[in-house]
Amino acid sequence: MSADPLHVLANAGKGQSTRTVLRVIILCLIAAAAIASRLFSVIRFESIIHEFDPWFNFRATKYLVANGFYNFWNWFDDRTWHPLGRVTGGTLYPGLMVTSGAIYHALRTLTIPVDIRNICVLLAPAFSGLTAFAAYLLTNEMTTSSSAGLLAAVFMGITPGYISRSVAGSYDNEAIAIFLLVFTFYLWIKALKQGSMLWGALCALFYGYMVASWGGYAFITCLLPLHAFVLICMGRYSTRLYVSYTTWYALGTLASMQIPFVGFLPVKTSEHMPALGIFGFLQLLGFLDYVRSAIPGRQFQTFLWLFTGGVFSVALAALVVVTSAGIIAPWGGRFYSLWDTSYAKIHIPIIASVSEHQPTAWPAFFFDLNFLIWLFPAGVYLCFQQLADEHVFLVVYSLFGSYFAGVMVRLMLTLTPVVCVTAAVAASSLLDTYLSDKSPNPEEYHPEDSNDATSKKAPKAGLKSTNKPVVGIYGFVSKGVIVSAMTIYLLLFVLHCTWVTSNAYSSPSVVLASKMPDGSQHIIDDYREAYQWLRQNTKEDAKIMSWWDYGYQIGGMADRPTLVDNNTWNNTHIATVGKAMSSSEEVSYPIMRQHEVDYVLVVFGGLLGYSGDDINKFLWMVRIAEGIWPDEVKERDFFTPRGEYRVDGEATETMKNSLMYKMSYYNYNTLFPPGQAQDRVRGSRLPEVGPTLNVLDEAFTSENWIIRIYKVKDLDNLGRDHASAAAFERGQKKKRPAKRRGTRYLRTE
Amino acid sequence: MRWLPAFLSVCFAAGSLAAKKSTEVRFKEYHAKSLSSTPVKLSDASYRELTSTPRDYTVAVLLTAMDARYGCQLCREFQPEWDLLSRGWIKGDKKAESRLIFGTLDFSDGRDIFMSLGLQTAPVLYLFPPTVGAHTAASPEPIRYDFANGPQTAEQVHAWIARHTPDRPHPTLKRPINWMKWIVTTIITSGSLTAAYVAWPYVLPIIQSRNVWAAISLISILLFTSGHMFNHIRKVPYVAGDGRGGISYFAAGFQNQYGMETQIVAAMYGVLSFAAISLAIKVPRIADPKAQSVAVLAWGGVLFVMYSFLLSIFRIKNGGYPFSLPPFM
C-alpha cells in the first residue's frame, strides 16, 4: 500500500484497463482537436458554405431533404446549363448529400432541431475526427508499437494537407471521402491479414460508399490490385490474398455499379482494367495452385507451360479484339493527363485551366506536411525491416501516392494519410527507443565478442542495417537530447499546422477579408451583395451568363438559372460562353439572344487589386472558345505584336472590342480624375476614354466593383441595330453621305 | 524537218510564259509538276504566277528558310512533315479533284517575296483560296497558319487545310512505316532478352535484395516530394542569374522553383531522413557506450541544424512564415 502520489502516478499507465481508458480519452481529445482546428472560418466569419463546388452540393442536399430520395435520384435540373439542363441525379456522386440527409433526419427523429446548413458546414470537421480514428486503426495494423497509432491519429487530425479540404464550410466530396479512403484501406489490410471473407465484404461495402462519394475512388481501384500484384511478384501468393481480393473485387464492383454516374464504367474503361486483370490472374493462380496439389511434379511442369502460353495468347487476342471493336473506351482524359502530363495541355484546355490540375512545387509539400515530409522516407525505410504483406502495402501506397501528389496539386490529399501513418511509425520508433526507462548496463559490454555475434547471425533477407542485435540506449543524456529535440519538432508541427490553417485554408473565398491600416478587419462582401441583388431584383427565371466558375454560386446563392457551371460536362456550351465573352458586341449579341440571356455577370478586381478576376482568366475563355471555333476566336489576336497580354492603351483592337474587356472597364474611368484610371491588378494605366457598350445596360455594380452585372438590351423598337440606336441616344447624328448633285443640264427632248 | 515541231513548242512555251496564262493552264502545269515532285519548289516568278488572280484552285505555300545560315530550327523541324503531307495529298488525289497545289518558297529563292510581304519570321504557311470557280471563297486574301504553338505535325496542318477546303476530297494522311525503327526495336528487344537470360543468375540476388528496393523506393519518394515532377512538366531552368552576375539558387515565389533548388531540397530531406533512420535503427545497435553517445549527439545535431536550415530556406519561399529554429534564425 503506498499513498505516495508519485508512485500512483507512475503505476497509472501500467494496467490493461487503465491503458484502454487512456487511449479512449486521448482519441477523443484528438478528435476534438481535429474538429476545433477546422473552425477558424466559422469563428472569424460565420457559418457559411465556401468556394464553388460546395454551393452545388449544398443546393443538391437541400433538394434531397425537401423532395426525398427518389426524386433526388431522378432529378432533372432545368435551372442549369440553360437551355440543355442537366440530369443531375445521374451525374453526381450522391454519397455526400445522402450522408448529410441521413444525419439531418436522424437528428430530427431525436427531436433536435437543426438547420441543414449547419450540418453541411460542420460535416467535414466531424468526419475529420473519424478520419483520425481510422488512421489510428490502420497504423495499429502496421506496427506493434502502442504509440504509433495515436501519433498517426494526431498527425492525421491536424496536418494541413488534409485540413485544406476539410475546414468547416468546405462541403465537398473530399470531406467524407478521405475518411472512407483510410477506412477502406484499414479493412483491406484486416481482410488480407486474416484471409477473411467478412472483412473483405466490409471492405467492399466501404469501397462502394467511397465510389458513391468521390471520383477519386479510382485511386483505391488501382492501388489494391497493384498491392496484390506486387505481392504475387514477390512470391507471396496465398489463399488469404485470394479470398480477400476476390471478395473485395466481386462485391465492390457490384456495389460501385449501383451508382448511376459510374454505371458500367468498372467493366469498360481502362482505369478499372488493372483490378479486373488481377482478378482474372488470381483465378488462374488459384487454379494452378489446385492442380499442383493434384498431379505429380513433372506433369505439372508441362501443364504449366502449355497453360500459361495458352492463356497469354488468348488474353492478348481478346484484348486486341475488344479494344479495336471499341467496347473498352480509351483512357479517360482526366486520368490520362496523370500519365502523359503534356496531353492535357494540348488537347483539353478546360482541364489545363483548372488550377487543381497543376503540378506541385516543393514548397507546397512542406507547407502541407511540415516535418512529416522528412519522417516519411524514414518510416518507409522502417517498413522494409519486417516487410510483411501490410508493409508492402505501405511502400506501394507511398510510391504511388507521392508520384500522383507530385503531378497534381489536388492529389496531395491522397498522399497525406500514408505520410501520417509512416511518419507516425518513424516517430514512435524514435520515441520508443529514447523514452524507454530500461538502459543496458555499460559494464556488460565486451568489445571482443561483439564481432562474433554479428558474423554468426546475419540474416540474409533483412536489411543490412538491422544485422546486429538491438542493444538499447545507454546514457540519460543521449535520451534527453533526442527526446527534447523530438518534442521541439512536434510542438513546431502543431504551431505550423495552426498557423497554416488559420492563414491559408480558412478563407471562405465567398467573403474576403482585408486589414485596415489600424489593424482591424474589414470584410469585403461583394459576392453575396451581388447575388442577393440578383435574387431580389430579377425575375425568377432570368438567365444569367457568367464564366463557369461562378455557375454553382449563382445557382446556390442567387437561385437563378445559369448557362454553364462548374460541372464542366459540356465543353461546347462553355466554349459558346467563352466566344460570347471574347468576341465583339455584334457577334456576342446574337449568341446571347439565342440563349435567352437576361443578365451577364463579370468579376472585376481592378479597383481592389483582387487578382482572381475574369480578365486574368480571360485567356482561358479565349483558348476554350478557340478549341471549337478556331477561325473566329484566335488567341494570337489578344496579344500585342510583341507578345504581351495588355489591357491598357496598347491593348490590341480585338482585346478592346471584346465583350469581357468592355464589361470590365465600362465607366471605370469615371472613378478617377481624367487620365488617371488605373487597374490595380495588372498595374497598368487605362486609356482616358473608356469603352462604350451598345447591347448591354449596366444593371448593378457591387461596392468594391468586384461583381458587375449587365442587362442584355431587348431588340430596338424601331428595328435599328443597337450601335446606331445608342449613337442616336448620345446625340450623334447619323452621318449620311452628302448627296452630290450632278451637273444640271437642260432636257432638250 | 523534224526540228520544226520542237522549235515551235519551245517558242510556244516561251510565249506562254511571257503572256498571262489562263487559270486552267496554270493549274494543269503546276499539277503536272507536283505529280513528279511535290511540294513544288517555287521562285519569285513562279510564286507570283501561281498565286496571281483570277485562280480557280487553291494554293498552299510554305515560306521557309532552310539554309543553315538563318538558323531556323522550326523550319527544319517542319519541313519533313510538310513534304509528307503534300506527297500524301497529291498521291491520294491524282485526278486533282481537290484542286490544291503545294508549294515551298525558300528565302534564298524568293527574297523579294519575303520583303514584299514584310515577313520577319519563318516558317509561314499561306493558303490562297480560289477566286473564281465552284469553290470561291469569300475573301481572296490568303489565310495564314499560326505557328505560335511550337512545332506542328502534319496531322494538324492537314486538319487545318481540310477545314479551309470544304466540300472537296481530303486524301487521308498516312505516315510511312518506319522500318528502321521496327528493326532496331526487334534487335534491341531480342538482345536485351538474351542478356537478361544470361545474366539472370547474377541479377536475381539484386532483384531480391531488400536493400536495393529500399534504396529505390526512398530515392523515388525523395524525388517526387521535392517537386521533381513539377520540373519535368513545367521544364523549369536549372538555375537562373540574380541580375547582378551571380547565381540565384532559389526561385522567388511559392509556386515556382528551379531544377537545382529541388535537388538541394531533396538532398536536405535525404539527410534529415537518414539522420532519423540512424537514430531509430542504427544507434540502438551500437554496443560501445562511448561510440553510441557520440553517434546520438552527432546525428541529433545534424538533424537539428539541417531542419533549421530547411526552415530558413522555406522562409525565402514563403515570406510571412514565422517559425524558425537556431542557428539559422
Coordinates of N, CA and C in Angstrom, one line a residue, chain A residues 288-440:
Chain A
L288 N -4.0 -23.0 -60.7 CA -2.7 -23.7 -60.8 C -2.3 -24.3 -59.4
D289 N -2.6 -23.5 -58.4 CA -2.3 -24.0 -57.0 C -3.0 -25.3 -56.8
Y290 N -4.3 -25.3 -57.2 CA -5.1 -26.6 -57.0 C -4.5 -27.7 -57.8
V291 N -4.2 -27.4 -59.1 CA -3.6 -28.5 -60.0 C -2.3 -29.0 -59.4
R292 N -1.5 -28.2 -58.9 CA -0.2 -28.6 -58.4 C -0.4 -29.6 -57.2
S293 N -1.4 -29.4 -56.4 CA -1.6 -30.3 -55.3 C -2.2 -31.6 -55.8
A294 N -2.8 -31.6 -57.1 CA -3.5 -32.8 -57.5 C -2.6 -33.7 -58.4
I295 N -1.7 -33.2 -59.2 CA -0.9 -34.0 -60.1 C 0.6 -34.0 -59.8
P296 N 1.3 -35.0 -60.2 CA 2.8 -35.1 -59.9 C 3.6 -33.9 -60.6
G297 N 4.8 -33.7 -60.0 CA 5.6 -32.5 -60.4 C 5.9 -32.4 -61.9
R298 N 6.4 -33.5 -62.5 CA 6.9 -33.5 -63.9 C 5.7 -33.1 -64.8
Q299 N 4.6 -33.7 -64.6 CA 3.5 -33.4 -65.5 C 3.0 -32.0 -65.2
F300 N 3.2 -31.5 -64.0 CA 2.7 -30.2 -63.7 C 3.6 -29.1 -64.5
Q301 N 4.9 -29.4 -64.6 CA 5.7 -28.5 -65.4 C 5.2 -28.3 -66.8
T302 N 4.9 -29.5 -67.5 CA 4.4 -29.4 -68.9 C 3.1 -28.7 -68.9
F303 N 2.2 -29.0 -68.0 CA 0.9 -28.4 -67.9 C 1.1 -26.9 -67.7
L304 N 2.0 -26.5 -66.8 CA 2.2 -25.1 -66.5 C 2.6 -24.3 -67.8
W305 N 3.5 -24.8 -68.6 CA 4.0 -24.1 -69.8 C 2.8 -24.0 -70.8
L306 N 2.2 -25.1 -71.0 CA 1.1 -25.1 -72.0 C 0.0 -24.1 -71.6
F307 N -0.3 -24.2 -70.3 CA -1.4 -23.4 -69.8 C -1.1 -21.9 -69.9
T308 N 0.1 -21.6 -69.4 CA 0.5 -20.2 -69.4 C 0.5 -19.6 -70.8
G309 N 1.1 -20.4 -71.7 CA 1.2 -19.9 -73.1 C -0.2 -19.7 -73.7
G310 N -1.1 -20.7 -73.5 CA -2.4 -20.6 -74.0 C -3.2 -19.4 -73.5
V311 N -3.1 -19.3 -72.2 CA -3.9 -18.2 -71.5 C -3.4 -16.8 -72.0
F312 N -2.1 -16.7 -72.1 CA -1.5 -15.4 -72.6 C -1.9 -15.1 -74.0
S313 N -1.9 -16.1 -74.9 CA -2.2 -15.7 -76.3 C -3.7 -15.4 -76.4
V314 N -4.5 -16.2 -75.7 CA -6.0 -15.9 -75.7 C -6.3 -14.5 -75.2
A315 N -5.6 -14.2 -74.1 CA -5.9 -12.9 -73.4 C -5.5 -11.8 -74.4
L316 N -4.3 -11.9 -75.0 CA -3.8 -10.9 -75.9 C -4.8 -10.7 -77.0
A317 N -5.2 -11.8 -77.6 CA -6.1 -11.7 -78.8 C -7.4 -11.0 -78.3
A318 N -7.9 -11.4 -77.2 CA -9.2 -10.9 -76.7 C -9.1 -9.4 -76.5
L319 N -7.9 -9.0 -75.9 CA -7.7 -7.5 -75.7 C -7.7 -6.7 -77.0
V320 N -7.0 -7.3 -77.9 CA -6.9 -6.6 -79.2 C -8.3 -6.4 -79.9
V321 N -9.0 -7.6 -79.9 CA -10.4 -7.5 -80.5 C -11.3 -6.5 -79.8
V322 N -11.3 -6.6 -78.4 CA -12.2 -5.8 -77.7 C -11.9 -4.3 -77.8
T323 N -10.5 -4.0 -77.8 CA -10.2 -2.6 -77.9 C -10.5 -2.0 -79.3
S324 N -10.2 -2.8 -80.3 CA -10.4 -2.3 -81.7 C -11.9 -2.3 -82.0
A325 N -12.7 -3.1 -81.3 CA -14.1 -3.0 -81.6 C -14.7 -1.8 -80.8
G326 N -13.9 -1.2 -80.0 CA -14.4 0.0 -79.3 C -15.2 -0.3 -78.1
I327 N -15.2 -1.5 -77.6 CA -16.0 -1.9 -76.4 C -15.3 -1.3 -75.2
I328 N -14.0 -1.4 -75.1 CA -13.3 -0.7 -74.0 C -12.9 0.7 -74.4
A329 N -13.4 1.6 -73.7 CA -13.0 3.0 -74.0 C -11.6 3.3 -73.8
P330 N -11.0 4.2 -74.6 CA -9.6 4.5 -74.4 C -9.5 5.3 -73.0
W331 N -8.3 5.6 -72.7 CA -8.0 6.2 -71.4 C -8.8 7.5 -71.2
G332 N -9.5 7.6 -70.1 CA -10.3 8.8 -69.8 C -9.4 10.0 -69.8
G333 N -9.8 11.2 -70.3 CA -9.0 12.4 -70.4 C -8.4 12.8 -69.1
R334 N -9.2 12.9 -68.0 CA -8.7 13.4 -66.8 C -7.7 12.5 -66.2
F335 N -7.9 11.2 -66.4 CA -7.0 10.2 -65.8 C -5.7 10.2 -66.7
Y336 N -5.9 10.3 -68.0 CA -4.8 10.2 -68.9 C -3.8 11.3 -68.6
S337 N -4.3 12.5 -68.2 CA -3.4 13.6 -68.0 C -2.5 13.3 -66.9
L338 N -2.7 12.3 -66.0 CA -1.8 11.9 -65.0 C -0.6 11.2 -65.6
W339 N -0.8 10.5 -66.6 CA 0.3 9.7 -67.2 C 1.2 10.6 -68.1
D340 N 0.5 11.0 -69.2 CA 1.2 11.9 -70.1 C 0.9 13.3 -69.7
T341 N 1.8 13.9 -69.1 CA 1.4 15.2 -68.4 C 1.3 16.3 -69.5
S342 N 1.8 16.1 -70.7 CA 1.6 17.2 -71.7 C 0.3 17.0 -72.5
Y343 N -0.3 15.9 -72.3 CA -1.5 15.5 -73.1 C -2.6 16.6 -72.8
A344 N -2.9 16.8 -71.5 CA -4.0 17.7 -71.2 C -3.8 19.1 -71.8
K345 N -2.5 19.6 -71.7 CA -2.2 20.9 -72.2 C -2.6 21.1 -73.6
I346 N -2.3 20.1 -74.4 CA -2.6 20.2 -75.9 C -4.0 20.0 -76.2
H347 N -4.6 19.0 -75.6 CA -5.9 18.5 -76.1 C -7.1 19.0 -75.3
I348 N -6.9 19.3 -74.0 CA -8.1 19.6 -73.2 C -7.9 20.9 -72.5
P349 N -8.1 22.1 -73.1 CA -7.8 23.3 -72.3 C -8.6 23.4 -71.1
I350 N -9.8 22.8 -71.1 CA -10.6 23.0 -69.9 C -10.0 22.3 -68.7
I351 N -9.2 21.2 -68.9 CA -8.5 20.6 -67.8 C -7.3 21.4 -67.4
A352 N -6.6 21.9 -68.4 CA -5.4 22.6 -68.1 C -5.8 23.9 -67.4
S353 N -7.0 24.4 -67.6 CA -7.4 25.7 -67.0 C -7.7 25.6 -65.5
V354 N -8.0 24.4 -65.0 CA -8.3 24.2 -63.6 C -7.0 24.2 -62.8
S355 N -6.9 25.1 -61.8 CA -5.6 25.2 -61.1 C -5.3 23.9 -60.3
E356 N -6.4 23.1 -60.0 CA -6.1 21.9 -59.2 C -5.4 20.9 -60.1
H357 N -5.3 21.0 -61.4 CA -4.6 20.1 -62.2 C -3.2 20.5 -62.5
Q358 N -2.7 21.4 -61.7 CA -1.3 21.9 -61.9 C -0.4 21.0 -61.1
P359 N 0.9 20.9 -61.5 CA 1.8 20.1 -60.8 C 2.2 20.8 -59.5
T360 N 2.8 20.1 -58.6 CA 3.1 20.6 -57.2 C 4.6 21.0 -57.1
A361 N 4.8 22.2 -56.7 CA 6.2 22.6 -56.4 C 6.6 22.2 -55.0
W362 N 7.8 22.2 -54.7 CA 8.2 21.6 -53.4 C 7.7 22.4 -52.2
P363 N 7.6 23.7 -52.2 CA 7.1 24.4 -51.0 C 5.7 23.9 -50.6
A364 N 4.9 23.5 -51.6 CA 3.6 23.0 -51.2 C 3.7 21.8 -50.4
F365 N 4.6 20.9 -50.7 CA 4.7 19.7 -49.8 C 5.1 20.1 -48.4
F366 N 6.1 20.9 -48.3 CA 6.5 21.3 -46.9 C 5.4 22.1 -46.2
F367 N 4.7 22.9 -46.9 CA 3.6 23.7 -46.4 C 2.5 22.8 -45.8
D368 N 2.2 21.7 -46.6 CA 1.1 20.9 -46.2 C 1.5 19.8 -45.2
L369 N 2.8 19.5 -45.1 CA 3.1 18.3 -44.3 C 4.2 18.6 -43.2
N370 N 4.8 19.8 -43.3 CA 5.8 20.1 -42.4 C 6.9 19.0 -42.1
F371 N 7.2 18.7 -40.9 CA 8.3 17.8 -40.7 C 7.9 16.3 -41.0
L372 N 6.7 16.1 -41.2 CA 6.3 14.7 -41.7 C 7.0 14.4 -43.0
I373 N 7.3 15.4 -43.8 CA 7.8 15.1 -45.1 C 9.2 14.5 -45.0
W374 N 10.0 14.7 -44.0 CA 11.2 14.0 -43.9 C 11.1 12.8 -43.0
L375 N 10.1 12.7 -42.2 CA 9.9 11.5 -41.4 C 9.4 10.4 -42.3
F376 N 8.7 10.8 -43.4 CA 8.0 9.9 -44.3 C 9.0 8.9 -44.9
P377 N 10.1 9.3 -45.6 CA 11.0 8.3 -46.1 C 11.6 7.4 -45.0
A378 N 11.8 8.0 -43.8 CA 12.3 7.2 -42.7 C 11.3 6.1 -42.3
G379 N 10.1 6.5 -42.3 CA 9.0 5.5 -42.0 C 8.9 4.4 -43.0
V380 N 9.1 4.8 -44.3 CA 9.0 3.8 -45.4 C 10.2 2.8 -45.2
Y381 N 11.4 3.4 -44.8 CA 12.5 2.5 -44.6 C 12.3 1.5 -43.5
L382 N 11.6 2.0 -42.4 CA 11.3 1.1 -41.3 C 10.4 0.0 -41.8
C383 N 9.5 0.3 -42.8 CA 8.6 -0.8 -43.3 C 9.4 -1.9 -43.9
F384 N 10.6 -1.6 -44.4 CA 11.4 -2.6 -45.1 C 12.0 -3.6 -44.0
Q385 N 12.0 -3.2 -42.8 CA 12.6 -4.0 -41.7 C 11.8 -5.4 -41.7
Q386 N 10.5 -5.3 -41.5 CA 9.8 -6.6 -41.4 C 9.3 -7.0 -42.8
L387 N 8.7 -6.1 -43.5 CA 8.2 -6.3 -44.8 C 7.2 -7.4 -44.9
A388 N 6.2 -7.4 -44.0 CA 5.1 -8.3 -44.1 C 4.1 -7.7 -45.2
D389 N 3.1 -8.4 -45.4 CA 2.2 -8.0 -46.5 C 1.7 -6.6 -46.4
E390 N 1.3 -6.2 -45.1 CA 0.8 -4.9 -44.9 C 1.9 -3.8 -45.1
H391 N 3.1 -4.2 -44.8 CA 4.2 -3.2 -45.0 C 4.4 -3.0 -46.5
V392 N 4.3 -4.0 -47.3 CA 4.3 -3.9 -48.7 C 3.3 -2.9 -49.2
F393 N 2.1 -3.0 -48.6 CA 1.0 -2.1 -49.0 C 1.5 -0.6 -48.7
L394 N 2.1 -0.4 -47.5 CA 2.5 1.0 -47.2 C 3.5 1.5 -48.2
V395 N 4.5 0.6 -48.6 CA 5.5 1.0 -49.5 C 4.9 1.4 -50.9
V396 N 4.0 0.5 -51.4 CA 3.4 0.7 -52.7 C 2.6 2.0 -52.7
Y397 N 1.8 2.1 -51.6 CA 1.0 3.3 -51.5 C 1.8 4.6 -51.4
S398 N 3.0 4.5 -50.7 CA 3.8 5.7 -50.6 C 4.3 6.1 -52.0
L399 N 4.8 5.1 -52.8 CA 5.4 5.5 -54.1 C 4.3 6.0 -55.0
F400 N 3.2 5.3 -55.1 CA 2.1 5.6 -55.9 C 1.5 7.0 -55.5
G401 N 1.3 7.2 -54.2 CA 0.8 8.5 -53.7 C 1.7 9.6 -54.0
S402 N 3.0 9.5 -53.7 CA 3.9 10.6 -53.9 C 4.0 11.0 -55.4
Y403 N 4.0 10.0 -56.3 CA 4.0 10.3 -57.7 C 2.8 11.2 -58.1
F404 N 1.6 10.7 -57.7 CA 0.5 11.5 -58.1 C 0.4 12.8 -57.4
A405 N 0.8 12.9 -56.2 CA 0.8 14.2 -55.5 C 1.8 15.2 -56.2
G406 N 2.8 14.6 -56.8 CA 3.8 15.5 -57.5 C 3.2 16.0 -58.8
V407 N 2.3 15.2 -59.4 CA 1.8 15.5 -60.7 C 0.7 16.5 -60.6
M408 N -0.1 16.4 -59.5 CA -1.4 17.1 -59.4 C -1.5 17.6 -58.0
V409 N -1.7 18.9 -57.8 CA -1.7 19.5 -56.5 C -2.8 18.9 -55.7
R410 N -4.0 18.6 -56.3 CA -5.1 18.2 -55.6 C -4.9 16.8 -54.9
L411 N -4.0 16.0 -55.5 CA -3.9 14.6 -55.0 C -2.9 14.6 -53.8
M412 N -2.5 15.7 -53.4 CA -1.8 15.8 -52.1 C -2.7 15.2 -51.0
L413 N -3.9 15.3 -51.2 CA -4.9 14.8 -50.3 C -4.8 13.3 -50.1
T414 N -4.6 12.6 -51.2 CA -4.5 11.1 -51.1 C -3.1 10.7 -50.6
L415 N -2.1 11.5 -50.7 CA -0.8 11.2 -50.1 C -0.8 11.4 -48.6
T416 N -1.5 12.4 -48.1 CA -1.5 12.7 -46.7 C -1.7 11.5 -45.8
P417 N -2.7 10.6 -46.0 CA -2.8 9.5 -45.0 C -1.6 8.7 -44.9
V418 N -1.0 8.3 -46.0 CA 0.2 7.4 -45.9 C 1.4 8.1 -45.2
V419 N 1.5 9.4 -45.5 CA 2.5 10.2 -44.9 C 2.3 10.2 -43.4
C420 N 1.1 10.4 -42.9 CA 0.8 10.4 -41.5 C 1.2 9.0 -40.9
V421 N 0.7 8.0 -41.5 CA 1.0 6.6 -41.0 C 2.4 6.3 -40.9
T422 N 3.2 6.5 -42.0 CA 4.6 6.1 -42.0 C 5.4 7.1 -41.1
A423 N 5.0 8.3 -41.1 CA 5.8 9.3 -40.2 C 5.5 8.9 -38.7
A424 N 4.3 8.5 -38.4 CA 4.0 8.1 -37.1 C 4.8 6.8 -36.7
V425 N 5.0 5.9 -37.7 CA 5.8 4.7 -37.4 C 7.2 5.1 -37.0
A426 N 7.7 6.1 -37.8 CA 9.1 6.5 -37.6 C 9.2 7.3 -36.3
A427 N 8.3 8.2 -36.0 CA 8.3 9.0 -34.8 C 8.2 8.1 -33.6
S428 N 7.3 7.1 -33.7 CA 7.1 6.3 -32.5 C 8.3 5.4 -32.3
S429 N 8.9 5.0 -33.4 CA 10.1 4.1 -33.2 C 11.2 4.9 -32.5
L430 N 11.3 6.2 -32.9 CA 12.3 7.1 -32.2 C 12.0 7.3 -30.8
L431 N 10.7 7.6 -30.5 CA 10.3 7.9 -29.1 C 10.4 6.7 -28.3
D432 N 10.0 5.5 -28.8 CA 10.0 4.3 -28.0 C 11.5 3.9 -27.6
T433 N 12.4 4.2 -28.6 CA 13.8 3.9 -28.3 C 14.3 4.8 -27.2
Y434 N 14.0 6.1 -27.4 CA 14.7 7.0 -26.5 C 13.9 7.4 -25.2
L435 N 12.7 6.9 -25.1 CA 11.9 7.2 -23.9 C 11.9 6.0 -23.0
S436 N 12.4 4.9 -23.4 CA 12.3 3.7 -22.6 C 13.2 3.9 -21.4
D437 N 12.6 3.5 -20.2 CA 13.4 3.7 -19.0 C 14.4 2.6 -18.7
K438 N 14.4 1.6 -19.6 CA 15.4 0.5 -19.4 C 16.6 0.9 -20.2
S439 N 17.8 0.7 -19.5 CA 19.0 1.0 -20.2 C 19.9 -0.2 -20.0
P440 N 20.7 -0.5 -21.1 CA 21.6 -1.7 -20.9 C 22.8 -1.2 -20.0

